Structure formats: structure tokens, C-alpha cells
CSV table of C-alpha atoms and ligand atoms in Angstrom, one decimal:
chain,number,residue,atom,x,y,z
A,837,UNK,CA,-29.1,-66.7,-5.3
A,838,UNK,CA,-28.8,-70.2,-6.2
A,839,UNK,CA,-26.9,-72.5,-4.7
A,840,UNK,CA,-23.7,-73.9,-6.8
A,841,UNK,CA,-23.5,-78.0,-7.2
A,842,UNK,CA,-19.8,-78.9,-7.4
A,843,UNK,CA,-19.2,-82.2,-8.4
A,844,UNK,CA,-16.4,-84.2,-6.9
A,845,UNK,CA,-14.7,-87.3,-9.1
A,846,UNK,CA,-12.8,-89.2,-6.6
A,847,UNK,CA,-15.5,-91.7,-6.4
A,848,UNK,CA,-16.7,-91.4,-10.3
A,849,UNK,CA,-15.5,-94.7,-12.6
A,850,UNK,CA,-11.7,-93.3,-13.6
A,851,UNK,CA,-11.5,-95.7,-16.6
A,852,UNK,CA,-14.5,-94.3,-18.0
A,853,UNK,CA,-14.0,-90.6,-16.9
A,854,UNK,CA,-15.1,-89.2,-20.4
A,855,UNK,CA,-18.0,-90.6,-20.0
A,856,UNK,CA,-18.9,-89.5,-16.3
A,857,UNK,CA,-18.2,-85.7,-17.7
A,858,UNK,CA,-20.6,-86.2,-20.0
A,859,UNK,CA,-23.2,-87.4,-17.3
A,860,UNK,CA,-22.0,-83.9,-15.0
A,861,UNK,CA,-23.7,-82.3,-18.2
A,862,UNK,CA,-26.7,-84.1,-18.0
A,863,UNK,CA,-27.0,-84.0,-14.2
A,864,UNK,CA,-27.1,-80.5,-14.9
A,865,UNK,CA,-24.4,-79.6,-12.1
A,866,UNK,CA,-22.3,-76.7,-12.1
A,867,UNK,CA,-18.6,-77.5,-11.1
A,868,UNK,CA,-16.3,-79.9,-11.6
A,869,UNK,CA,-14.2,-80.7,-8.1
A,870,UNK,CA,-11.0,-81.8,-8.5
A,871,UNK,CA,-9.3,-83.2,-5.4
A,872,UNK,CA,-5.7,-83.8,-5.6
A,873,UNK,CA,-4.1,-85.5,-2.6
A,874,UNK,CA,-0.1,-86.0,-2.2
A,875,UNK,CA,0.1,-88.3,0.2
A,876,UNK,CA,1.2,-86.2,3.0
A,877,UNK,CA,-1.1,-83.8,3.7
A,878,UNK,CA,-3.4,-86.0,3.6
A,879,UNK,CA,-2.7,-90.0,3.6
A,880,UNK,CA,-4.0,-90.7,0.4
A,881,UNK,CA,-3.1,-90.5,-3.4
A,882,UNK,CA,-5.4,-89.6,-6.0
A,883,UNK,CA,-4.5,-87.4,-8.9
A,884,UNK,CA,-2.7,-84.8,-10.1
A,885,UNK,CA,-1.5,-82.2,-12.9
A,886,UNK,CA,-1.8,-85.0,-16.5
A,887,UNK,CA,-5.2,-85.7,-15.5
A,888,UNK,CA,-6.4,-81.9,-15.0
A,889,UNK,CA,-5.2,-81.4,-18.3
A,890,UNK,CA,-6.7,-84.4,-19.7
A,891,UNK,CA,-10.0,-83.4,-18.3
A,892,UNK,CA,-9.7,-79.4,-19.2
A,893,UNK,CA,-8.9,-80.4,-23.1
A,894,UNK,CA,-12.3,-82.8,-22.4
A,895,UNK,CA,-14.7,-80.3,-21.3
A,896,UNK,CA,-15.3,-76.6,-20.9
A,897,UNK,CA,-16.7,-76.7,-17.1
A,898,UNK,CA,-15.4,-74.4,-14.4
A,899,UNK,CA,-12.8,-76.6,-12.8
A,900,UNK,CA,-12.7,-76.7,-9.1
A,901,UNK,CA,-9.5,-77.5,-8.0
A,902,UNK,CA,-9.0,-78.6,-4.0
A,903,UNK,CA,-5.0,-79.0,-3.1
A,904,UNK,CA,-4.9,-81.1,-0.4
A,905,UNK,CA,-1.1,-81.0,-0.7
A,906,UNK,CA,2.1,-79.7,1.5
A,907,UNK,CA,3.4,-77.2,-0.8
A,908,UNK,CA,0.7,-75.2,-2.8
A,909,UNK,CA,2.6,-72.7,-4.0
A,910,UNK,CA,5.3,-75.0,-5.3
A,911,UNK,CA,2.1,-76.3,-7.7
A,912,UNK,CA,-0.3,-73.0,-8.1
A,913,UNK,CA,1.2,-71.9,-11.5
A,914,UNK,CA,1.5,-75.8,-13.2
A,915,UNK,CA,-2.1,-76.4,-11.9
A,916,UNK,CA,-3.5,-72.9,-13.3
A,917,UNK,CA,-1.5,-74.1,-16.8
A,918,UNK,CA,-3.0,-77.3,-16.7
A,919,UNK,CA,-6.7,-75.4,-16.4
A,920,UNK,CA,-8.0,-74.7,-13.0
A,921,UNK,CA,-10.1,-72.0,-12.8
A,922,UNK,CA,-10.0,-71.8,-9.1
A,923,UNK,CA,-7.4,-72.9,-6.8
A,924,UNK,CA,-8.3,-74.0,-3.5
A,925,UNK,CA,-5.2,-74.6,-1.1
A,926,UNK,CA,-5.5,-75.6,2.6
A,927,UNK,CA,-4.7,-72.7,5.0
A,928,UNK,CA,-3.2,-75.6,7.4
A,929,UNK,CA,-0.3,-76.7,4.6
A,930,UNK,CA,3.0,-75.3,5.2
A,931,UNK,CA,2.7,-72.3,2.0
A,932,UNK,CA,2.3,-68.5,3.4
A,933,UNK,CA,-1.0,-68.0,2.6
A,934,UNK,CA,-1.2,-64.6,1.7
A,935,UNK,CA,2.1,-65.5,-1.1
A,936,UNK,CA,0.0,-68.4,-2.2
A,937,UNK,CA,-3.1,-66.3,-2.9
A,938,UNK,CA,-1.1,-63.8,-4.9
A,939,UNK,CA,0.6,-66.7,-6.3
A,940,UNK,CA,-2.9,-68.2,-8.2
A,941,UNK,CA,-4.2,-64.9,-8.7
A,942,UNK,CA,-1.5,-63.6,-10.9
A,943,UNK,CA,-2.1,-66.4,-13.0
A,944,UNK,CA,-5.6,-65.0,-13.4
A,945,UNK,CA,-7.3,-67.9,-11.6
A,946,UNK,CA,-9.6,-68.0,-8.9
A,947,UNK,CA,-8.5,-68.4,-5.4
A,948,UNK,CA,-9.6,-70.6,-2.4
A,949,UNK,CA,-9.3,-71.2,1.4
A,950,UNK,CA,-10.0,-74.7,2.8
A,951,UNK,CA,-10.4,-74.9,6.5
A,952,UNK,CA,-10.0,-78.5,8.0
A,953,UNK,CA,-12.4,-79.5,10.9
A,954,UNK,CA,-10.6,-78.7,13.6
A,955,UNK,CA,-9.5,-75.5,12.1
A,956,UNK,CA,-10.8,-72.2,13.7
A,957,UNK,CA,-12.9,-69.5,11.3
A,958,UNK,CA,-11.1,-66.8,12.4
A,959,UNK,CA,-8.0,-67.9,10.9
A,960,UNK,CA,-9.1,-67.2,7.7
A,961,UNK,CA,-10.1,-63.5,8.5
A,962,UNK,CA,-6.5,-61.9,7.3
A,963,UNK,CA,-6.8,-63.2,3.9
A,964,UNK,CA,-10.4,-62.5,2.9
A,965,UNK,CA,-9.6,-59.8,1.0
A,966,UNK,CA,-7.2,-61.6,-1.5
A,967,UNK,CA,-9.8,-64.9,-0.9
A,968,UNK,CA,-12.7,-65.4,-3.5
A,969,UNK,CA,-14.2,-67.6,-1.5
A,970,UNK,CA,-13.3,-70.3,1.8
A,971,UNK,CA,-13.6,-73.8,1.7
A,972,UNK,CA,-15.1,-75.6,5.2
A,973,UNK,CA,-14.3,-79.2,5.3
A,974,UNK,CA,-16.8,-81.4,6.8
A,975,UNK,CA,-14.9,-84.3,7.0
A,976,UNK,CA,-11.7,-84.7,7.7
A,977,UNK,CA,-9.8,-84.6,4.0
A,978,UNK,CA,-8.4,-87.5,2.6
A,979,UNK,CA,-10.8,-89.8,1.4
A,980,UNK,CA,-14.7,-89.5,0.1
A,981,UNK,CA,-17.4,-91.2,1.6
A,982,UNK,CA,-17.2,-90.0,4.6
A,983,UNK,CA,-20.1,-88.8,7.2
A,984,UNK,CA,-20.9,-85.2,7.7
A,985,UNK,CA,-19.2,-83.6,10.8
A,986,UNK,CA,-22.3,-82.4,12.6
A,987,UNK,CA,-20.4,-79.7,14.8
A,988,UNK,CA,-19.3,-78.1,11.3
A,989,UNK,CA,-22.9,-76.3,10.8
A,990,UNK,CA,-21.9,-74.1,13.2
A,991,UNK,CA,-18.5,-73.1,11.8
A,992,UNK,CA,-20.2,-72.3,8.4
A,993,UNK,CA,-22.8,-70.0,10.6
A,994,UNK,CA,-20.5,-68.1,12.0
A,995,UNK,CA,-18.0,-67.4,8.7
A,996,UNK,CA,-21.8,-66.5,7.3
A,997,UNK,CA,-22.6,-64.0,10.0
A,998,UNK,CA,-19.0,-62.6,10.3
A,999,UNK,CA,-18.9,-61.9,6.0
A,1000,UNK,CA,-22.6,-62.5,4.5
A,1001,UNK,CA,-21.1,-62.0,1.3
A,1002,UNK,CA,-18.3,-64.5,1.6
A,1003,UNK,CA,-18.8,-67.5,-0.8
A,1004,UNK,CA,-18.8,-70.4,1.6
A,1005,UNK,CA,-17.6,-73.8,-0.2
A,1006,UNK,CA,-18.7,-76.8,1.9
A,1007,UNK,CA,-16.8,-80.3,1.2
A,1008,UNK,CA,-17.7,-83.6,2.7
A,1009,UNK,CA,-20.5,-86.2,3.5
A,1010,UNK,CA,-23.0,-84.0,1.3
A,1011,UNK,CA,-26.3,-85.6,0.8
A,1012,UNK,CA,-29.7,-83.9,0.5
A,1013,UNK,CA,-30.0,-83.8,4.4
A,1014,UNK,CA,-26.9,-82.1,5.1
A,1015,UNK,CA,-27.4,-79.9,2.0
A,1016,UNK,CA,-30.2,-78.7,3.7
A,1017,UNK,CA,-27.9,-78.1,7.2
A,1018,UNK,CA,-25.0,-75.8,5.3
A,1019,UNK,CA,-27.5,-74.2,3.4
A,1020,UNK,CA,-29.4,-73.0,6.2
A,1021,UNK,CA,-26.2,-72.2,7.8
A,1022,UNK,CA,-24.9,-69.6,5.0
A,1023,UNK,CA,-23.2,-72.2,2.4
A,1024,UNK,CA,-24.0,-71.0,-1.1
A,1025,UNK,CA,-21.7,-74.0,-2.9
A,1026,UNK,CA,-21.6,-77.7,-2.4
A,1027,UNK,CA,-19.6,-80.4,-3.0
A,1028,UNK,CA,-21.3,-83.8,-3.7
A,1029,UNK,CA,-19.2,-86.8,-4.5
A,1030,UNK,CA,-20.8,-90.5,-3.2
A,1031,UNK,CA,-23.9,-89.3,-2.7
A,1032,UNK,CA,-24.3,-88.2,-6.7
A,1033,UNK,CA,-23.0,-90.7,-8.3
A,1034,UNK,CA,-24.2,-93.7,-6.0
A,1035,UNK,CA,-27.8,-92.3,-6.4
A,1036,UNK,CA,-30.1,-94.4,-8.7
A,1037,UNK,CA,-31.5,-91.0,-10.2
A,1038,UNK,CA,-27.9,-88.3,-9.6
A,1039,UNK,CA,-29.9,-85.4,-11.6
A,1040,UNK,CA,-32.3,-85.9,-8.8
A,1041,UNK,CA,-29.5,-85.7,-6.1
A,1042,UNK,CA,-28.3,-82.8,-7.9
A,1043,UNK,CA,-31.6,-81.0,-7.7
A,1044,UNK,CA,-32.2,-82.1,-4.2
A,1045,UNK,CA,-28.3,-80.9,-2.8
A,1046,UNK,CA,-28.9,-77.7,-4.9
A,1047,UNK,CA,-32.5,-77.3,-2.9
A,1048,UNK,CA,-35.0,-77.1,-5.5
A,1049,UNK,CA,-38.5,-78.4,-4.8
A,1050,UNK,CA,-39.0,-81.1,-6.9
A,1051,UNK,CA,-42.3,-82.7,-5.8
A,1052,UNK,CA,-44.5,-82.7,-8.6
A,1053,UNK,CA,-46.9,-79.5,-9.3
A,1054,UNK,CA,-50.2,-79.8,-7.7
A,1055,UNK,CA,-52.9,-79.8,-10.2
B,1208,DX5,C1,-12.4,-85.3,0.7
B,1208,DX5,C2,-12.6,-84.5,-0.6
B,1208,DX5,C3,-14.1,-84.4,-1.0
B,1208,DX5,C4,-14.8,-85.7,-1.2
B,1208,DX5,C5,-16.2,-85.5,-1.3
B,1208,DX5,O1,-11.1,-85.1,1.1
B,1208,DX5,O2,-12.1,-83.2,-0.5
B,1208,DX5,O3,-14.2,-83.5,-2.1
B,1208,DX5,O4,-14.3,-86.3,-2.4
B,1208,DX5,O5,-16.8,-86.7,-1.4
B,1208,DX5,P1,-18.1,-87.1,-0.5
B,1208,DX5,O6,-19.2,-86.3,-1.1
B,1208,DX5,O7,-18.2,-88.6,-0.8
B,1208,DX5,O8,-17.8,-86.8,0.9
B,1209,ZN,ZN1,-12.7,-81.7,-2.1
């Protein structure tokens, strides 16, 4: 199966947002990610429920949303109004996760685990039957631009090996090298911020995080 490009915009050019979805077109990627950040959960700010509107009456891509926030189930039925297709909460915020599951899924969205670094695999193992698919963070969450979390391979092997059906999302410090890592590890969706949009050729990025060989046919 191919591997699913998810394309995060905290690092994209906010005052020119329209224009950056219309390059995720172009750059051929699959997924809009949409991290929102309250401040407390995490200790940083970026957006929220106006913008995921704004950007849902812009385009028609699946929206990705990751809740780094306190209270997702406070939020899960304004951010499914507002256009998320899935809703990725952390398991490590202070909502009962299986009420916050049921919570997006009534709504008719998707719904999501996130795992922080530190946060074991097994955790997540009550809730995989309400769970379309679990998030592994591969940096700690708060900001983009961060390095990948070597030890993390490892986690997203195991989740693999426990449930080799299990969509593994994996979110931080993706570049074509470490694309390769959770890929060979059991990851079957990415999420590429920095690296695809500071790249002098992102469709190429794209291709490269997705893993298609894109050296030139021999003739
Ligand atoms: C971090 C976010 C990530 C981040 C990815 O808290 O959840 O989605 O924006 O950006 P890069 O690819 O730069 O690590
Ligand atoms: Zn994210």
C-alpha cells in the first residue's frame, strides 16, 4: 500500500495560506495536517477552530487535525463542524479517551491517538478498537523543526508487530532519511512540515518522504 504524505502548515507562509494549499495540490500530497496548540499542553500557540474553517471552505483535502490541547473533548464536536475529517487527540491530555473517541466518532469523523515520546505503546492497546489509527510523535510536540527522536523507530516497530493492520501516523523531524526509518519500521502515514516546504524542489520531497524511486529510468 502506499504510504500517505500528510502535510503539516505550521511552518508554511500564514499570510499567503491560499496560496500554499494550492502548492499541497501541486506537490501532489495527500493530507492536510493541522496542528492546533493551546498553550498548555504544549507551550506554544498556533491556531485554532476560524482558521480550520477558513481552510475547509478553501479546499476539499482530507483534513488532518492534531489537538495538542488539554481538553479534547471540550473541542471534538466544534472542530468536526469546522471540517476535520479526522481528529487526532493526545492520549496524555486530561479527556477519558475512550469518551473522547466516541465523542469524534459520533460526529462521523475519523479518530486518532497521538503518543508523545516518552509515552509507552501499550497504552494505547484498550482503545484500538474505537481508534482508526495512532499517532507516534517523534519529537516532542510543540513546535516544528525539530530533529527526529532516534529511539522512536523502535516504538513504531513494536505498535507494527503488535497490530500489522494498525495505521501508524508518524509526526516530527520527517525528512527523506527518516521517512525511510518509520517506513521500514511499520509507518504507513507521514507527516512532513520544514522539510517540504524548505526544500528547493517539495514535490520532490514529497515523492522522496512517500518512498518512490525517483532516479531517472535507465535507458
Ligand atoms: C509538532 C507538530 C508537527 C510538526 C511537524 O508538534 O505536531 O506536526 O509541525 O513539523 P516538522 O516536519 O518540521 O517536524
Ligand atoms: Zn502534528
Amino acid at each position: 500500500m502506499n504510504t500517505i504524505v500528510s502535510a503539516s502548515i505550521l511552518n508554511a507562509d500564514i499570510c499567503h495560506l491560499a496560496d500554499e494549499l494550492d502548492k499541497l495540490r501541486a506537490w501532489q500530497v495527500d493530507m492536510l495536517h493541522f496542528d492546533v496548540m493551546d498553550g498548555i499542553f504544549v507551550p506554544n500557540i498556533s491556531f485554532g477552530i476560524p482558521m480550520l474553517s477558513a481552510v475547509r471552505s478553501y479546499t476539499d483535502m482530507f483534513l488532518d487535525v492534531h489537538l495538542m490541547i488539554t481538553d479534547p473533548l471540550r473541542y471534538a464536536e466544534a472542530f468536526a463542524e469546522a471540517g476535520a475529517d479526522r481528529i487526532t487527540f493526545h492520549l496524555e491530555s486530561s479527556s477519558d479517551p475512550r469518551a473522547t473517541l466516541e465523542a469524534i466518532r459520533s460526529t462521523g469523523c475519523k479518530a486518532g491517538i497521538a503518543l508523545k515520546p516518552a509515552t509507552p505503546p501499550e497504552a494505547v492497546f484498550p482503545y484500538l478498537s474505537l481508534t482508526d489509527m495512532v499517532l507516534v510523535m517523534t519529537v516532542e510536540p510543540g513546535f516544528g523543526g525539530q530533529s527526529y527522536l532516534p529511539d522512536m523507530t523502535d516504538k513504531i516497530r513494536q505498535l507494527h508487530r503488535a497490530f500489522p493492520d494498525l495505521c501508524i501516523q508518524v509526526d516530527g523531524g520527517i525528512n527523506e532519511k527518516t521517512a525511510s526509518l518509520a517506513r521500514g519500521a511499520g509507518a504507513s502515514e507521514l507527516v512532513t512540515g520544514s522539510y517540504l516546504f524548505q526544500s528547493p524542489d517539495p514535490a520532490l520531497a514529497a515523492a522522496l518522504v512517500r518512498g518512490e524511486n525517483t532516479s531517472p529510468q535507465a535507458v
